[in-house]
mmCIF file of C-alpha atoms in Angstrom:
data_model
loop_
_atom_site.group_PDB
_atom_site.id
_atom_site.type_symbol
_atom_site.label_atom_id
_atom_site.label_comp_id
_atom_site.label_asym_id
_atom_site.label_seq_id
_atom_site.Cartn_x
_atom_site.Cartn_y
_atom_site.Cartn_z
ATOM 1 C CA MET A 1 -19.200 -164.481 -28.507
ATOM 2 C CA LEU A 2 -21.751 -167.118 -29.308
ATOM 3 C CA LEU A 3 -24.975 -164.457 -28.737
ATOM 4 C CA ASN A 4 -23.116 -162.109 -30.670
ATOM 5 C CA GLU A 5 -23.232 -164.153 -33.469
ATOM 6 C CA VAL A 6 -27.034 -165.091 -32.866
ATOM 7 C CA HIS A 7 -27.576 -161.478 -32.653
ATOM 8 C CA ASP A 8 -26.327 -161.062 -36.183
ATOM 9 C CA ARG A 9 -28.485 -163.851 -37.308
ATOM 10 C CA VAL A 10 -31.552 -162.058 -35.958
ATOM 11 C CA ALA A 11 -30.592 -158.995 -37.702
ATOM 12 C CA GLN A 12 -30.467 -160.917 -40.800
ATOM 13 C CA GLY A 13 -33.901 -162.252 -40.088
ATOM 14 C CA ALA A 14 -33.269 -165.742 -39.817
ATOM 15 C CA GLU A 15 -35.121 -165.850 -36.463
ATOM 16 C CA PRO A 16 -37.835 -163.672 -35.621
ATOM 17 C CA PRO A 17 -36.664 -160.996 -33.215
ATOM 18 C CA ARG A 18 -38.288 -162.387 -29.847
ATOM 19 C CA TRP A 19 -35.152 -163.014 -27.928
ATOM 20 C CA THR A 20 -34.890 -161.237 -24.583
ATOM 21 C CA LEU A 21 -32.044 -161.286 -22.330
ATOM 22 C CA LEU A 22 -33.035 -162.011 -18.488
ATOM 23 C CA LEU A 23 -30.914 -159.911 -16.140
ATOM 24 C CA PRO A 24 -30.351 -159.908 -12.519
ATOM 25 C CA PRO A 25 -30.288 -156.071 -10.874
ATOM 26 C CA GLY A 26 -27.378 -154.353 -11.828
ATOM 27 C CA VAL A 27 -26.288 -156.278 -14.957
ATOM 28 C CA VAL A 28 -26.747 -153.635 -18.167
ATOM 29 C CA ALA A 29 -27.638 -155.359 -21.370
ATOM 30 C CA PRO A 30 -25.281 -154.622 -24.306
ATOM 31 C CA ALA A 31 -26.147 -151.810 -26.262
ATOM 32 C CA GLU A 32 -24.689 -153.261 -29.562
ATOM 33 C CA TRP A 33 -27.432 -155.664 -29.541
ATOM 34 C CA PRO A 34 -30.719 -153.941 -30.476
ATOM 35 C CA HIS A 35 -32.380 -156.838 -31.844
ATOM 36 C CA PHE A 36 -32.393 -158.676 -28.325
ATOM 37 C CA SER A 37 -34.872 -156.716 -25.732
ATOM 38 C CA ALA A 38 -33.648 -157.095 -22.491
ATOM 39 C CA ARG A 39 -35.453 -156.858 -19.174
ATOM 40 C CA THR A 40 -34.252 -157.015 -15.713
ATOM 41 C CA ILE A 41 -36.065 -159.114 -13.193
ATOM 42 C CA GLY A 42 -35.894 -160.524 -9.390
ATOM 43 C CA LYS A 43 -33.868 -159.780 -6.792
ATOM 44 C CA GLY A 44 -30.223 -160.359 -5.693
ATOM 45 C CA GLY A 45 -27.848 -162.667 -7.959
ATOM 46 C CA GLY A 46 -25.808 -165.788 -8.224
ATOM 47 C CA HIS A 47 -27.902 -169.471 -7.714
ATOM 48 C CA SER A 48 -30.878 -167.967 -5.791
ATOM 49 C CA TRP A 49 -31.666 -165.579 -8.436
ATOM 50 C CA GLU A 50 -30.742 -168.181 -10.867
ATOM 51 C CA GLN A 51 -33.253 -170.898 -9.341
ATOM 52 C CA PHE A 52 -36.258 -168.925 -8.180
ATOM 53 C CA HIS A 53 -36.439 -165.511 -10.076
ATOM 54 C CA LEU A 54 -35.336 -166.535 -13.410
ATOM 55 C CA PRO A 55 -37.899 -169.584 -14.126
ATOM 56 C CA ARG A 56 -40.761 -167.389 -13.111
ATOM 57 C CA ALA A 57 -39.726 -164.895 -15.650
ATOM 58 C CA ALA A 58 -39.108 -167.173 -18.069
ATOM 59 C CA HIS A 59 -42.266 -169.159 -17.579
ATOM 60 C CA GLY A 60 -44.086 -170.178 -20.841
ATOM 61 C CA SER A 61 -40.985 -169.633 -23.278
ATOM 62 C CA THR A 62 -37.748 -171.705 -24.013
ATOM 63 C CA LEU A 63 -35.027 -170.443 -22.009
ATOM 64 C CA LEU A 64 -31.301 -170.676 -22.884
ATOM 65 C CA ASN A 65 -28.170 -171.147 -20.382
ATOM 66 C CA LEU A 66 -25.094 -170.717 -22.140
ATOM 67 C CA CYS A 67 -22.690 -171.089 -19.199
ATOM 68 C CA ASN A 68 -23.001 -174.477 -17.065
ATOM 69 C CA SER A 69 -25.575 -174.021 -15.026
ATOM 70 C CA GLY A 70 -29.667 -172.952 -15.113
ATOM 71 C CA PRO A 71 -32.884 -173.201 -12.964
ATOM 72 C CA VAL A 72 -34.081 -176.758 -12.639
ATOM 73 C CA VAL A 73 -37.676 -176.223 -12.731
ATOM 74 C CA PRO A 74 -38.294 -174.857 -16.412
ATOM 75 C CA ARG A 75 -38.664 -178.095 -19.093
ATOM 76 C CA ARG A 76 -38.512 -176.077 -21.878
ATOM 77 C CA SER A 77 -34.830 -175.136 -21.891
ATOM 78 C CA LEU A 78 -31.473 -175.408 -22.965
ATOM 79 C CA THR A 79 -28.376 -175.365 -21.061
ATOM 80 C CA VAL A 80 -24.809 -175.424 -22.361
ATOM 81 C CA VAL A 81 -22.515 -177.816 -20.168
ATOM 82 C CA HIS A 82 -18.960 -177.177 -21.332
ATOM 83 C CA ASP A 83 -17.399 -180.136 -19.569
ATOM 84 C CA ALA A 84 -17.418 -183.129 -17.442
ATOM 85 C CA LEU A 85 -15.040 -181.809 -15.298
ATOM 86 C CA VAL A 86 -16.909 -181.945 -11.813
ATOM 87 C CA TYR A 87 -17.955 -185.570 -12.346
ATOM 88 C CA ASP A 88 -14.439 -186.754 -13.752
ATOM 89 C CA LEU A 89 -12.095 -184.958 -11.644
ATOM 90 C CA PRO A 90 -14.024 -184.187 -8.494
ATOM 91 C CA GLY A 91 -10.767 -183.699 -6.519
ATOM 92 C CA ASN A 92 -10.272 -180.322 -8.454
ATOM 93 C CA PHE A 93 -12.886 -178.720 -6.307
ATOM 94 C CA SER A 94 -14.314 -178.142 -2.890
ATOM 95 C CA ARG A 95 -16.496 -180.498 -1.678
ATOM 96 C CA PRO A 96 -19.717 -177.677 -1.392
ATOM 97 C CA TYR A 97 -18.832 -176.402 -4.984
ATOM 98 C CA ARG A 98 -18.781 -180.198 -6.586
ATOM 99 C CA THR A 99 -21.661 -181.557 -4.391
ATOM 100 C CA MET A 100 -23.842 -178.502 -5.501
ATOM 101 C CA HIS A 101 -22.743 -178.671 -9.234
ATOM 102 C CA ARG A 102 -22.907 -182.371 -9.463
ATOM 103 C CA THR A 103 -26.400 -182.218 -7.952
ATOM 104 C CA LEU A 104 -27.437 -179.109 -10.404
ATOM 105 C CA GLY A 105 -26.262 -180.928 -13.468
ATOM 106 C CA ARG A 106 -28.189 -183.924 -12.970
ATOM 107 C CA LEU A 107 -31.435 -182.429 -12.019
ATOM 108 C CA ILE A 108 -30.852 -180.080 -15.281
ATOM 109 C CA ALA A 109 -30.224 -183.055 -17.493
ATOM 110 C CA ARG A 110 -33.083 -185.105 -16.200
ATOM 111 C CA ARG A 111 -35.755 -182.186 -16.342
ATOM 112 C CA SER A 112 -34.620 -180.413 -19.728
ATOM 113 C CA ARG A 113 -32.168 -180.430 -22.512
ATOM 114 C CA ILE A 114 -28.228 -179.915 -22.286
ATOM 115 C CA ALA A 115 -25.629 -179.214 -25.150
ATOM 116 C CA THR A 116 -22.218 -179.120 -25.123
ATOM 117 C CA VAL A 117 -19.056 -177.729 -27.093
ATOM 118 C CA SER A 118 -17.040 -181.015 -28.281
ATOM 119 C CA GLY A 119 -17.808 -184.810 -29.103
ATOM 120 C CA PHE A 120 -15.598 -185.460 -26.064
ATOM 121 C CA SER A 121 -17.671 -183.393 -23.689
ATOM 122 C CA ARG A 122 -21.091 -185.011 -25.133
ATOM 123 C CA ASP A 123 -19.871 -188.699 -24.574
ATOM 124 C CA ARG A 124 -18.402 -187.905 -21.388
ATOM 125 C CA LEU A 125 -21.691 -186.104 -20.096
ATOM 126 C CA ALA A 126 -23.910 -188.761 -21.579
ATOM 127 C CA ALA A 127 -22.080 -191.315 -19.385
ATOM 128 C CA VAL A 128 -22.100 -189.676 -16.232
ATOM 129 C CA LEU A 129 -25.419 -188.568 -16.665
ATOM 130 C CA GLY A 130 -27.082 -191.495 -18.070
ATOM 131 C CA LEU A 131 -28.273 -189.999 -21.426
ATOM 132 C CA ASP A 132 -28.268 -190.762 -24.884
ATOM 133 C CA PRO A 133 -25.210 -188.886 -26.826
ATOM 134 C CA ALA A 134 -27.518 -188.612 -29.566
ATOM 135 C CA THR A 135 -29.802 -186.192 -27.594
ATOM 136 C CA ILE A 136 -26.812 -183.866 -26.732
ATOM 137 C CA PRO A 137 -26.054 -181.283 -29.433
ATOM 138 C CA VAL A 138 -22.384 -180.377 -29.891
ATOM 139 C CA ILE A 139 -21.909 -176.636 -30.389
ATOM 140 C CA PRO A 140 -18.155 -175.746 -30.766
ATOM 141 C CA ASN A 141 -16.607 -172.827 -29.779
ATOM 142 C CA ALA A 142 -14.544 -170.768 -31.983
ATOM 143 C CA ALA A 143 -11.505 -168.171 -32.273
ATOM 144 C CA ASP A 144 -12.852 -165.647 -34.992
ATOM 145 C CA HIS A 145 -13.235 -163.305 -32.215
ATOM 146 C CA VAL A 146 -9.689 -162.461 -32.313
ATOM 147 C CA ASP A 147 -9.808 -160.977 -35.987
ATOM 148 C CA ALA A 148 -11.754 -157.868 -34.546
ATOM 149 C CA ILE A 149 -8.931 -157.364 -32.030
ATOM 150 C CA VAL A 150 -5.855 -155.293 -33.109
ATOM 151 C CA PRO A 151 -3.056 -156.836 -31.534
ATOM 152 C CA ASP A 152 -0.698 -154.853 -29.218
ATOM 153 C CA THR A 153 2.586 -155.544 -30.291
ATOM 154 C CA ALA A 154 4.513 -153.478 -27.954
ATOM 155 C CA ILE A 155 4.107 -155.680 -24.959
ATOM 156 C CA VAL A 156 6.703 -158.212 -26.625
ATOM 157 C CA GLU A 157 9.255 -155.337 -26.443
ATOM 158 C CA GLN A 158 7.756 -154.277 -22.692
ATOM 159 C CA LEU A 159 8.553 -157.755 -21.637
ATOM 160 C CA LYS A 160 11.920 -157.948 -23.339
ATOM 161 C CA LEU A 161 11.127 -160.603 -25.410
ATOM 162 C CA THR A 162 12.536 -161.605 -29.091
ATOM 163 C CA PRO A 163 9.741 -162.228 -31.552
ATOM 164 C CA GLY A 164 9.503 -165.761 -32.578
ATOM 165 C CA ARG A 165 11.847 -166.991 -29.628
ATOM 166 C CA PHE A 166 9.595 -167.635 -26.741
ATOM 167 C CA LEU A 167 6.867 -169.994 -25.782
ATOM 168 C CA LEU A 168 3.365 -169.231 -24.532
ATOM 169 C CA PHE A 169 1.178 -170.234 -22.142
ATOM 170 C CA VAL A 170 -2.430 -168.931 -21.523
ATOM 171 C CA GLY A 171 -4.308 -170.415 -18.310
ATOM 172 C CA SER A 172 -4.426 -170.910 -14.795
ATOM 173 C CA PHE A 173 -3.354 -173.212 -12.026
ATOM 174 C CA ALA A 174 -6.037 -175.318 -11.910
ATOM 175 C CA PRO A 175 -4.601 -178.858 -11.696
ATOM 176 C CA ASN A 176 -5.957 -180.048 -15.050
ATOM 177 C CA LYS A 177 -3.704 -177.299 -16.722
ATOM 178 C CA ASN A 178 -0.586 -179.025 -15.804
ATOM 179 C CA LEU A 179 1.284 -175.996 -15.054
ATOM 180 C CA PRO A 180 3.850 -177.794 -12.649
ATOM 181 C CA ARG A 181 5.242 -180.195 -15.153
ATOM 182 C CA ALA A 182 5.335 -177.767 -17.841
ATOM 183 C CA LEU A 183 7.501 -175.598 -15.542
ATOM 184 C CA GLU A 184 9.712 -178.393 -14.896
ATOM 185 C CA ALA A 185 10.058 -179.464 -18.499
ATOM 186 C CA PHE A 186 11.161 -175.690 -19.383
ATOM 187 C CA ALA A 187 13.493 -175.616 -16.742
ATOM 188 C CA ARG A 188 15.407 -179.064 -18.286
ATOM 189 C CA VAL A 189 15.564 -177.635 -21.804
ATOM 190 C CA ALA A 190 15.664 -173.720 -21.306
ATOM 191 C CA GLN A 191 18.918 -172.067 -22.956
ATOM 192 C CA PRO A 192 19.938 -168.795 -21.168
ATOM 193 C CA ASP A 193 17.835 -166.874 -24.065
ATOM 194 C CA ASP A 194 14.811 -168.931 -23.733
ATOM 195 C CA ARG A 195 11.724 -167.801 -22.525
ATOM 196 C CA LEU A 196 8.109 -169.044 -21.128
ATOM 197 C CA VAL A 197 5.655 -166.457 -20.756
ATOM 198 C CA LEU A 198 2.658 -167.600 -18.436
ATOM 199 C CA VAL A 199 -0.623 -165.111 -18.967
ATOM 200 C CA GLY A 200 -3.322 -165.483 -16.551
ATOM 201 C CA ALA A 201 -1.181 -166.277 -13.792
ATOM 202 C CA ALA A 202 0.067 -164.000 -10.692
ATOM 203 C CA VAL A 203 3.184 -164.356 -9.479
ATOM 204 C CA LYS A 204 1.552 -164.704 -5.612
ATOM 205 C CA SER A 205 -0.147 -167.788 -7.227
ATOM 206 C CA PHE A 206 3.207 -169.941 -6.993
ATOM 207 C CA SER A 207 3.514 -169.702 -3.325
ATOM 208 C CA GLN A 208 0.018 -171.061 -3.403
ATOM 209 C CA ASN A 209 0.656 -174.331 -5.421
ATOM 210 C CA GLY A 210 4.081 -175.260 -3.943
ATOM 211 C CA MET A 211 6.543 -173.387 -5.970
ATOM 212 C CA ASP A 212 8.049 -170.764 -3.867
ATOM 213 C CA THR A 213 10.127 -168.636 -7.013
ATOM 214 C CA VAL A 214 9.837 -168.303 -10.341
ATOM 215 C CA PRO A 215 11.696 -170.389 -12.318
ATOM 216 C CA PRO A 216 14.480 -168.871 -14.675
ATOM 217 C CA GLY A 217 13.432 -167.739 -17.733
ATOM 218 C CA VAL A 218 9.524 -167.705 -17.117
ATOM 219 C CA ILE A 219 7.975 -164.392 -17.114
ATOM 220 C CA LEU A 220 4.495 -163.599 -15.517
ATOM 221 C CA PRO A 221 2.697 -160.717 -16.950
ATOM 222 C CA GLY A 222 -0.273 -161.175 -14.911
ATOM 223 C CA ARG A 223 -3.646 -160.923 -16.536
ATOM 224 C CA ILE A 224 -3.302 -158.317 -19.373
ATOM 225 C CA SER A 225 -5.787 -156.974 -22.219
ATOM 226 C CA ASP A 226 -7.024 -158.823 -24.903
ATOM 227 C CA ALA A 227 -4.891 -156.682 -27.363
ATOM 228 C CA ALA A 228 -1.796 -157.581 -25.382
ATOM 229 C CA LEU A 229 -2.504 -161.156 -25.422
ATOM 230 C CA MET A 230 -3.158 -161.180 -29.331
ATOM 231 C CA GLY A 231 0.172 -159.579 -29.469
ATOM 232 C CA LEU A 232 2.081 -162.367 -27.535
ATOM 233 C CA TYR A 233 0.095 -165.053 -29.960
ATOM 234 C CA ARG A 234 1.433 -163.377 -32.652
ATOM 235 C CA GLY A 235 5.236 -162.926 -31.551
ATOM 236 C CA ALA A 236 5.312 -166.220 -29.879
ATOM 237 C CA ARG A 237 7.003 -169.508 -31.185
ATOM 238 C CA ALA A 238 4.490 -171.860 -30.168
ATOM 239 C CA LEU A 239 1.897 -172.242 -27.403
ATOM 240 C CA VAL A 240 2.454 -174.675 -24.835
ATOM 241 C CA PHE A 241 -1.084 -176.265 -23.926
ATOM 242 C CA PRO A 242 -0.189 -179.463 -22.174
ATOM 243 C CA SER A 243 -3.639 -179.810 -20.313
ATOM 244 C CA LEU A 244 -4.646 -183.174 -18.680
ATOM 245 C CA TYR A 245 -8.111 -182.477 -18.952
ATOM 246 C CA GLU A 246 -10.412 -179.748 -21.179
ATOM 247 C CA GLY A 247 -13.781 -179.641 -22.456
ATOM 248 C CA PHE A 248 -12.719 -178.240 -25.666
ATOM 249 C CA GLY A 249 -9.903 -175.631 -25.631
ATOM 250 C CA ILE A 250 -9.995 -172.426 -27.060
ATOM 251 C CA PRO A 251 -6.506 -170.888 -26.734
ATOM 252 C CA PRO A 252 -5.080 -173.236 -29.306
ATOM 253 C CA LEU A 253 -7.454 -171.914 -31.814
ATOM 254 C CA GLU A 254 -6.828 -168.562 -30.775
ATOM 255 C CA MET A 255 -2.966 -169.349 -31.467
ATOM 256 C CA MET A 256 -3.761 -171.042 -34.689
ATOM 257 C CA ARG A 257 -5.894 -167.987 -35.944
ATOM 258 C CA PHE A 258 -2.679 -166.193 -35.903
ATOM 259 C CA GLY A 259 -0.574 -168.777 -37.855
ATOM 260 C CA ARG A 260 1.261 -170.034 -35.241
ATOM 261 C CA PRO A 261 1.918 -173.777 -33.838
ATOM 262 C CA VAL A 262 0.894 -175.834 -30.670
ATOM 263 C CA LEU A 263 2.392 -178.027 -28.081
ATOM 264 C CA ALA A 264 -0.320 -179.915 -26.989
ATOM 265 C CA GLY A 265 -1.234 -182.602 -24.221
ATOM 266 C CA ASP A 266 -2.433 -185.659 -25.937
ATOM 267 C CA ILE A 267 -5.954 -185.980 -24.757
ATOM 268 C CA PRO A 268 -8.908 -186.656 -26.976
ATOM 269 C CA PRO A 269 -10.779 -183.199 -26.951
ATOM 270 C CA VAL A 270 -7.364 -181.364 -28.337
ATOM 271 C CA ARG A 271 -7.017 -183.895 -31.063
ATOM 272 C CA GLU A 272 -10.477 -183.499 -31.574
ATOM 273 C CA VAL A 273 -9.776 -179.246 -31.962
ATOM 274 C CA CYS A 274 -6.644 -179.069 -33.213
ATOM 275 C CA GLY A 275 -6.229 -182.213 -35.641
ATOM 276 C CA ASP A 276 -2.752 -181.978 -37.353
ATOM 277 C CA ALA A 277 -1.819 -178.760 -36.612
ATOM 278 C CA ALA A 278 -0.385 -179.325 -33.129
ATOM 279 C CA LEU A 279 2.612 -181.464 -31.889
ATOM 280 C CA TYR A 280 1.252 -183.919 -29.108
ATOM 281 C CA VAL A 281 2.952 -185.189 -25.799
ATOM 282 C CA ASP A 282 2.057 -187.533 -23.079
ATOM 283 C CA PRO A 283 0.884 -184.534 -20.548
ATOM 284 C CA MET A 284 1.891 -186.646 -17.565
ATOM 285 C CA SER A 285 5.415 -187.229 -18.803
ATOM 286 C CA VAL A 286 7.751 -184.400 -17.652
ATOM 287 C CA ASP A 287 10.265 -185.901 -20.186
ATOM 288 C CA ALA A 288 7.772 -186.236 -23.063
ATOM 289 C CA ILE A 289 6.951 -182.110 -22.602
ATOM 290 C CA ALA A 290 10.431 -181.486 -22.455
ATOM 291 C CA ALA A 291 11.388 -183.018 -25.555
ATOM 292 C CA GLY A 292 8.348 -181.501 -27.172
ATOM 293 C CA MET A 293 9.339 -178.101 -26.105
ATOM 294 C CA GLU A 294 12.892 -178.480 -27.370
ATOM 295 C CA ARG A 295 11.456 -179.462 -30.669
ATOM 296 C CA MET A 296 9.279 -176.307 -30.951
ATOM 297 C CA LEU A 297 12.280 -174.175 -29.698
ATOM 298 C CA ARG A 298 14.834 -175.699 -31.920
ATOM 299 C CA ASP A 299 12.957 -177.356 -34.981
ATOM 300 C CA ASP A 300 12.602 -174.430 -37.667
ATOM 301 C CA ALA A 301 11.237 -177.331 -40.237
ATOM 302 C CA LEU A 302 8.943 -178.662 -37.682
ATOM 303 C CA VAL A 303 7.513 -175.124 -36.380
ATOM 304 C CA ASP A 304 6.922 -174.235 -40.650
ATOM 305 C CA THR A 305 5.239 -177.513 -41.051
ATOM 306 C CA LEU A 306 2.689 -177.024 -38.194
ATOM 307 C CA ALA A 307 2.005 -173.554 -38.735
ATOM 308 C CA ALA A 308 1.349 -174.010 -42.113
ATOM 309 C CA ARG A 309 -1.603 -176.353 -40.983
ATOM 310 C CA THR A 310 -2.762 -173.733 -38.254
ATOM 311 C CA VAL A 311 -5.022 -171.428 -39.949
ATOM 312 C CA ALA A 312 -7.087 -173.985 -42.176
ATOM 313 C CA ARG A 313 -7.733 -175.639 -38.678
ATOM 314 C CA ALA A 314 -8.470 -172.615 -36.863
ATOM 315 C CA HIS A 315 -11.291 -171.618 -39.853
ATOM 316 C CA ALA A 316 -12.744 -174.808 -39.712
ATOM 317 C CA TYR A 317 -14.457 -173.372 -36.568
ATOM 318 C CA THR A 318 -16.527 -170.111 -36.683
ATOM 319 C CA TRP A 319 -18.828 -168.592 -34.155
ATOM 320 C CA ALA A 320 -21.385 -168.152 -37.207
ATOM 321 C CA ALA A 321 -21.428 -171.823 -37.649
ATOM 322 C CA SER A 322 -21.952 -172.377 -34.191
ATOM 323 C CA ALA A 323 -24.878 -169.621 -34.140
ATOM 324 C CA ASP A 324 -26.440 -171.772 -36.343
ATOM 325 C CA ASP A 325 -25.919 -174.898 -34.298
ATOM 326 C CA LEU A 326 -27.466 -173.282 -31.668
ATOM 327 C CA ILE A 327 -30.503 -171.883 -33.196
ATOM 328 C CA ALA A 328 -31.363 -175.633 -34.799
ATOM 329 C CA ALA A 329 -30.477 -177.002 -31.231
ATOM 330 C CA LEU A 330 -33.142 -174.659 -29.643
ATOM 331 C CA ALA A 331 -35.606 -175.282 -32.356
ATOM 332 C CA THR A 332 -35.957 -179.089 -30.660
ATOM 333 C CA VAL A 333 -36.627 -178.021 -27.217
#
């Protein structure tokens, strides 16, 4: 979404049309970006392409990497590192993965420039990488991309849900998402007609994470289309986002774009994003999460109060503003 907005800025004349997408073999450039040229370079893909072929092709230019990783050779580069999770919670990753990415991050930080998506991530990355926080630009994520998606509200009926009467969880079984506590909390407070819909998690993942059965009232549609997800955002009572750790948190903003409230883990990056438009709970406490779910399910006045704050909060973040921040950050590289 960010490159879409950068493309629009280029089209409007904010920057000379000198952007080139460097692509590995087999990747097709988006046809809707005529103001970006594109070039297929090198062989293979993955980290070998990134570390050997990409820097040779980018020689003499400023290189932009948006997804946590990039080549360590070019000094004129900006890499967007979205969080410090691999340093702060190394147990979430296999030893080879965390060793490679922690080493790669330190090399990139010392040889070039990094940016990130929140003040929290900036401060954590500065601490673990030994950088001055002032040298790390913050380029926030946003959620206005949902405005271009027509919600498929049929999914609410397909899943036999009652609009405005179900809770929604969007995420994975990654340990920092805190799903086991959320499921236990829901089981404590759920009445027969209550539902918790988990989007993005497959049923088979339950057994892989020590949960043999799907708890009563929990529905797993698995991975669904963007349009269907928008339909669930629109129809849900509230989003459940009890994360223990995030770099930013896009699902809460997406939910708020539909004027719906969020039950969130009380951690700094989520407070930074959601402000006063969420109900916060201690994510380490099943009792606290359960109490929060109970309030979201039963307290109409609370839901209405939070809902009234959501749209303004979501509109405070736009991809257009982030594109401007990105262009400004690139000018300093």
